[in-house]
Short mmCIF file of C-alpha atoms in Angstrom, two decimals:
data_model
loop_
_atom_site.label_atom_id
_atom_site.label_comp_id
_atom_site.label_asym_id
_atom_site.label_seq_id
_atom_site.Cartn_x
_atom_site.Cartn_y
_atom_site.Cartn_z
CA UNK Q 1 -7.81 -18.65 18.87
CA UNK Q 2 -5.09 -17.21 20.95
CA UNK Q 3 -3.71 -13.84 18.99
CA UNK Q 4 -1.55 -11.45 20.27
CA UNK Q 5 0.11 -8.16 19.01
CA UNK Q 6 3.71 -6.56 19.47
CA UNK Q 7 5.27 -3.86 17.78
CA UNK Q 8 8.14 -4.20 15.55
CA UNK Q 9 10.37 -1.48 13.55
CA UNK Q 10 6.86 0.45 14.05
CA UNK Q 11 4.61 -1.68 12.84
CA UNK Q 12 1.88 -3.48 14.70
CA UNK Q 13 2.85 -7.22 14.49
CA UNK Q 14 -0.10 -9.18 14.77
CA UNK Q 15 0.90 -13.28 15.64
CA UNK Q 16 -2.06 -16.17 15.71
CA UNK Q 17 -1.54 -19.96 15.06
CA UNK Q 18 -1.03 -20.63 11.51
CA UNK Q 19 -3.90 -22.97 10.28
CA UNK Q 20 -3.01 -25.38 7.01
CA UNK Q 21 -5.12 -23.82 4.21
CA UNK Q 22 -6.24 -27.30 3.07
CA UNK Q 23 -7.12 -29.28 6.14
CA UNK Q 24 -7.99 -26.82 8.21
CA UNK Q 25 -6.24 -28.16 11.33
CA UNK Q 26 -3.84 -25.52 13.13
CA UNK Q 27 -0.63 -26.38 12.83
CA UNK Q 28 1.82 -25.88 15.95
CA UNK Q 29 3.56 -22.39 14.74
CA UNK Q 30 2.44 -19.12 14.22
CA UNK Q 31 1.75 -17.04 11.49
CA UNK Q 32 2.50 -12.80 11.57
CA UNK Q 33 0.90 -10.26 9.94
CA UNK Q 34 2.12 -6.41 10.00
CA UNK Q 35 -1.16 -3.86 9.68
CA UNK Q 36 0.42 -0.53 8.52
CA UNK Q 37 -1.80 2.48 9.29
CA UNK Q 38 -0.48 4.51 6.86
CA UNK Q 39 1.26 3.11 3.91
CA UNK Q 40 -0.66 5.47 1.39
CA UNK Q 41 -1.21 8.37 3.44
CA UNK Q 42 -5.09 8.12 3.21
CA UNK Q 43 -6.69 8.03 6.72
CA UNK Q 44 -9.62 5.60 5.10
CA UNK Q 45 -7.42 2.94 4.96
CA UNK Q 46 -4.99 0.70 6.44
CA UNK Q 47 -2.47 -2.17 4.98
CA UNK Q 48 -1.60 -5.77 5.85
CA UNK Q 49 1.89 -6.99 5.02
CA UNK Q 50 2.03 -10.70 4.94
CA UNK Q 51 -1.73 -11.20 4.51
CA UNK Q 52 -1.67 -14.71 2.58
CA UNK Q 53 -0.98 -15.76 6.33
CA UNK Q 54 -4.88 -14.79 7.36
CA UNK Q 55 -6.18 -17.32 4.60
CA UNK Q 56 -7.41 -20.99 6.11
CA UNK Q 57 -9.50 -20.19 9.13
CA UNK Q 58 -12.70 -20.84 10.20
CA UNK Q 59 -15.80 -18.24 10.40
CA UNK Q 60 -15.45 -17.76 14.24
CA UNK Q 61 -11.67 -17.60 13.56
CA UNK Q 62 -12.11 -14.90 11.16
CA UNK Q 63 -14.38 -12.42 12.38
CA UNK Q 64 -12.17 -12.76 15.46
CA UNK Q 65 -8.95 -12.17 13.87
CA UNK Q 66 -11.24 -8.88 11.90
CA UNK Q 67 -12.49 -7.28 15.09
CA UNK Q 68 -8.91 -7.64 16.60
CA UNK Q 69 -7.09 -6.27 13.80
CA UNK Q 70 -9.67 -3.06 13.36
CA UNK Q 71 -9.07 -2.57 17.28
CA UNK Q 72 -5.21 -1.86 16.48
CA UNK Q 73 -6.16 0.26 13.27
CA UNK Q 74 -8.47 2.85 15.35
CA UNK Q 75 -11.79 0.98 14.10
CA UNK Q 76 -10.77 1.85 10.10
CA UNK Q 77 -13.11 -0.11 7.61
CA UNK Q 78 -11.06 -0.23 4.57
CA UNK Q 79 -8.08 -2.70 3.80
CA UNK Q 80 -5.71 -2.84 1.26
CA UNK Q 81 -3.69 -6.46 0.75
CA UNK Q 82 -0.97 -7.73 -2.21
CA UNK Q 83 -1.53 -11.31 -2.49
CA UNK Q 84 -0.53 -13.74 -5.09
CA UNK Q 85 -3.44 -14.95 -7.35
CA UNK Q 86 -3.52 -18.45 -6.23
CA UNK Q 87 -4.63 -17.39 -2.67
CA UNK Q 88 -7.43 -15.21 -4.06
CA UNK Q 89 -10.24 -17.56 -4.48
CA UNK Q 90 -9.60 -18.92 -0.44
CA UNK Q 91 -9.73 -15.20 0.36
CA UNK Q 92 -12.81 -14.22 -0.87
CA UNK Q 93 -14.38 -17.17 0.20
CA UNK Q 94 -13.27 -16.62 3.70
CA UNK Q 95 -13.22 -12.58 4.29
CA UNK Q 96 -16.36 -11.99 1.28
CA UNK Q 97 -19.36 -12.44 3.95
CA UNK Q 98 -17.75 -9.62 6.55
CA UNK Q 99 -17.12 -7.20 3.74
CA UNK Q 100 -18.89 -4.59 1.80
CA UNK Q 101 -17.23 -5.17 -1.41
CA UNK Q 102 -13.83 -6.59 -2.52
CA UNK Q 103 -12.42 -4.59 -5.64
CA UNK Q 104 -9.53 -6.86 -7.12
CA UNK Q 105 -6.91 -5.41 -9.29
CA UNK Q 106 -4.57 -8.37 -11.18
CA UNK Q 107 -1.11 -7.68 -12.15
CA UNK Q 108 2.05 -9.20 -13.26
CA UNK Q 109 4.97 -8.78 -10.63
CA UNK Q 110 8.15 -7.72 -12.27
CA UNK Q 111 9.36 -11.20 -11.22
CA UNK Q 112 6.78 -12.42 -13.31
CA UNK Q 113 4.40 -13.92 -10.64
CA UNK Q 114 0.52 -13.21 -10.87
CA UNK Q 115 -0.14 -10.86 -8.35
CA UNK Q 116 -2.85 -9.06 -7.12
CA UNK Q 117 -4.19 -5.93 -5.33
CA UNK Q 118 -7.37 -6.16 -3.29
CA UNK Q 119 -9.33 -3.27 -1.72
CA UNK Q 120 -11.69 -4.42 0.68
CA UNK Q 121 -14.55 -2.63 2.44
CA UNK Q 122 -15.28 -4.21 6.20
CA UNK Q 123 -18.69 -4.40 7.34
CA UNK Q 124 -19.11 -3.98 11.21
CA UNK Q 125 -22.52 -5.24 11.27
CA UNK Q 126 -21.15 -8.37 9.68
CA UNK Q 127 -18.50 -8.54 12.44
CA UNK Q 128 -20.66 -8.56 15.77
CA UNK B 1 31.11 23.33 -14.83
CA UNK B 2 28.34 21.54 -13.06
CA UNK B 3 25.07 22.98 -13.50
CA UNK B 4 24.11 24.72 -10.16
CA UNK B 5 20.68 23.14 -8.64
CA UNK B 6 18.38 25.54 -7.19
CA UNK B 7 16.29 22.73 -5.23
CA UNK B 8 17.20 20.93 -2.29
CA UNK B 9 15.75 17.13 -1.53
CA UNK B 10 15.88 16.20 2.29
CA UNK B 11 14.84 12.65 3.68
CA UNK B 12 13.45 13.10 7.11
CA UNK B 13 13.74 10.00 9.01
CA UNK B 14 10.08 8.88 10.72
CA UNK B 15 8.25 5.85 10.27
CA UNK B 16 8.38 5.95 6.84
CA UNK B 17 10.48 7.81 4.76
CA UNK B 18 10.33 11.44 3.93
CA UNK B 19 11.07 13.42 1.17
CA UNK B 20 11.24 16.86 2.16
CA UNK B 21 11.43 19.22 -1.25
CA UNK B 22 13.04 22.77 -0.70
CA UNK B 23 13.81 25.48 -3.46
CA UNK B 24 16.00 28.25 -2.02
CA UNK B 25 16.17 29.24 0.92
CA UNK B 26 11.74 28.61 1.20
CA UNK B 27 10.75 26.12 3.75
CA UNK B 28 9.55 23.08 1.99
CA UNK B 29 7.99 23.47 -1.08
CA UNK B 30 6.18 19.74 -1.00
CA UNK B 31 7.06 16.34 0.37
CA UNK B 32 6.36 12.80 -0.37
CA UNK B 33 6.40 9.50 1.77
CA UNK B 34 8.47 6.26 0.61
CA UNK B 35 7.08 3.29 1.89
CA UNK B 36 9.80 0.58 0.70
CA UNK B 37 8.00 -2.20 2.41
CA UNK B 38 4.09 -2.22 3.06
CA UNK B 39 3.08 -5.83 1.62
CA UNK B 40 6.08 -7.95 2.14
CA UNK B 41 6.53 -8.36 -1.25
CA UNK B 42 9.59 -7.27 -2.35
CA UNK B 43 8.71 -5.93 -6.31
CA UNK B 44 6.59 -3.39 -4.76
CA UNK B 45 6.73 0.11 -3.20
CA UNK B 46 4.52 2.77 -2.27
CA UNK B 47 4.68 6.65 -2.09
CA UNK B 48 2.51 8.41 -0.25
CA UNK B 49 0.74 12.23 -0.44
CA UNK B 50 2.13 12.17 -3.89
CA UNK B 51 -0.97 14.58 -4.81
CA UNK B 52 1.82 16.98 -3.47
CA UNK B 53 2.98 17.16 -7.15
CA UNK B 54 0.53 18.34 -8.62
CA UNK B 55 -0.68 21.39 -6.07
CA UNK B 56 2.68 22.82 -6.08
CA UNK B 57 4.48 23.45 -8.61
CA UNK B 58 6.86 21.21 -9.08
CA UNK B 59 9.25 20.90 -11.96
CA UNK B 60 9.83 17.78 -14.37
CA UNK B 61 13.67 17.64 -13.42
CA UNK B 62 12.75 18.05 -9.64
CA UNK B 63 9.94 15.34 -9.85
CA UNK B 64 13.11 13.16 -11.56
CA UNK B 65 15.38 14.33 -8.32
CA UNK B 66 12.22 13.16 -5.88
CA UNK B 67 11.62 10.36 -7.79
CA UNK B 68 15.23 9.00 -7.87
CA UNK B 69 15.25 9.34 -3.96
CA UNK B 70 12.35 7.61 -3.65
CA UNK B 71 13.75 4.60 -6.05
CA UNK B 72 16.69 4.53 -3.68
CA UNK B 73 14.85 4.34 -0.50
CA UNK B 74 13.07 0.98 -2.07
CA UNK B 75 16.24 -0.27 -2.84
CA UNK B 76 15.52 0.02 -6.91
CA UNK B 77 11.93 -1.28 -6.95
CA UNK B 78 10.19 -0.45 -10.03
CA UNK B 79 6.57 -0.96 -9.17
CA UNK B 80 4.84 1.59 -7.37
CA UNK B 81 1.62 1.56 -5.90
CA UNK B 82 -0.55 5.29 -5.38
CA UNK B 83 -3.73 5.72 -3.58
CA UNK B 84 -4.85 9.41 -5.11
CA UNK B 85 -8.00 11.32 -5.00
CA UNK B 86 -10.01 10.83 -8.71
CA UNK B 87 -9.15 14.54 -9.52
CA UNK B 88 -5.31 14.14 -8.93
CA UNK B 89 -5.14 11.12 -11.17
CA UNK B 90 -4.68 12.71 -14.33
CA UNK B 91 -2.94 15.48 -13.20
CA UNK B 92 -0.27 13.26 -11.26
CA UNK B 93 -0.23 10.66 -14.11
CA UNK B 94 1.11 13.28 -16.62
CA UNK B 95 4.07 14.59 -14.02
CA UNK B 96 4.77 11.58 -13.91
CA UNK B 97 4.41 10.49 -17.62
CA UNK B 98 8.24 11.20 -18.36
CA UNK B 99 9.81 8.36 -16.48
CA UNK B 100 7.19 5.72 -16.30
CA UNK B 101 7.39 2.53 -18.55
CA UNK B 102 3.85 1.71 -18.79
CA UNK B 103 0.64 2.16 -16.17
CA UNK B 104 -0.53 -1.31 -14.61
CA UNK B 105 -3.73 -0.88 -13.58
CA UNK B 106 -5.86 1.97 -12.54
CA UNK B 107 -8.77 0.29 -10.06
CA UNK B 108 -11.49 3.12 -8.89
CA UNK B 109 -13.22 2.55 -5.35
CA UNK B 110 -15.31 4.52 -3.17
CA UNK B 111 -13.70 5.52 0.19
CA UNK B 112 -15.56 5.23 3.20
CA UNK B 113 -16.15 8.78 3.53
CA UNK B 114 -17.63 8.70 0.43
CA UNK B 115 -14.44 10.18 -1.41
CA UNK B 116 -13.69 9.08 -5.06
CA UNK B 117 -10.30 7.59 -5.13
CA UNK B 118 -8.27 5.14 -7.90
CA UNK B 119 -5.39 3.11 -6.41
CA UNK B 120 -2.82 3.33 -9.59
CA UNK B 121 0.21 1.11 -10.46
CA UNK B 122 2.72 2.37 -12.13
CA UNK B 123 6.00 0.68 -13.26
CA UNK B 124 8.89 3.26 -13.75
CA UNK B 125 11.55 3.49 -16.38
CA UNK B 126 14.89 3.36 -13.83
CA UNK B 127 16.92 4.61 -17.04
CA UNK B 128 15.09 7.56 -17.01
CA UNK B 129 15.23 8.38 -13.46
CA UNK B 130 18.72 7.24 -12.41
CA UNK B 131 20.82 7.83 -15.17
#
């Protein structure tokens, strides 16, 4: 998978062929993501804006898109995503065998859609 | 005539926002960082080092004057999501007790230096804070 990384209004922009989340087969566009090192000022963890576009890929895809994004967050372990509950289920089916844990934290958006929090714990062994 | 303030609320412009708080002529009593976009999704905010509150000794109508900043740095979210240290929590949930609506969730983890820490969302009450 061919994934490259810019920076945009200070944020690491991290751009990979989008994959449809059914099929499987990559689709010819790509998909961003925008890793924030510091969105809650705790040096533990790091952010991912845009994460429902990581969801589809296969295991080799994965742990490659992992170890690339913990290169451009200095090697931190622990992630913090806001996804909406209907992409849940692919995402812990996809990330759950490289991490630790995955602590998931459902709310209600003030728009009213089903949202939720998830703090996950990466596990290099898992990765190499 | 106006009330005269005796606290002063600078945003320093970085990466992220920041909320410098001054009283008098001291250098900055304690600052907070607005994050008005970390997820992409547009209901939600995030302020960061907001254990600042509770170490110095901030009072309720400052916290209101911080708060209100913040607010208008996220362009009038009301959700806010805070990472704090399991000791803060209560502490910090009680400053800001006057102008939230209603906590969301309170999720404990175990940081990977072994530090206790709850990621809290809290919804505020804008009719508290703005008006």
């Amino acid at each position: 998978m061919d994934i490259t990384r810019s920076v945009s209004n200070n944020k690491d922009c991290i751009t990979f062929p989008v994959v449809d989340t059914y099929s499987h087969v990559f689709l010819p566009y790509t998909g961003t993501i925008y890793l924030d090192q510091n969105a809650t000022n705790n040096c533990q963890l790091f952010s991912i804006a845009s994460a429902n576009a990581m969801i589809g890929y296969s295991q080799e895809d994965t742990k490659q898109l992992l170890n690339f994004i913990r290169d451009k967050v200095t090697l931190k372990r622990m992630m913090l995503i806001d996804i909406n509950k209907q992409y849940l289920k692919m995402f812990k089916e996809q990330y759950g065998p490289f991490m630790k844990y995955i602590k998931v934290s459902h709310y209600k958006s003030s728009n009213s859609s089903n949202m939720c929090v998830v703090v996950s714990q990466i596990d290099p062994e898992k990765l190499k | 005539m106006a009330e005269e303030k005796n606290y002063e609320i600078k945003v320093v412009e970085k990466a992220f926002k920041q909320l410098d708080l001054y009283r008098g002529t001291t250098g900055p009593l304690t600052y907070l960082l607005v994050n008005s976009n970390p997820f992409n999704n547009c209901q939600l905010f995030t302020i960061g080092a907001i254990n600042h509150l509770t170490i110095s000794n901030v009072k309720e109508e400052e916290v209101k004057a911080l708060l209100a900043s913040a607010i208008s740095i996220a362009t009038m979210k009301k959700l806010c999501l805070l990472d704090i240290n399991r000791n803060h929590v209560n502490g910090i949930l009680v400053k800001l007790a006057p102008f939230t609506k209603r906590v969301v969730y309170n999720q404990p983890y175990l940081s990977t230096n072994s530090s206790e820490m709850n990621t809290v969302m809290v919804e505020f009450d804008l009719d508290k804070i703005i008006k």
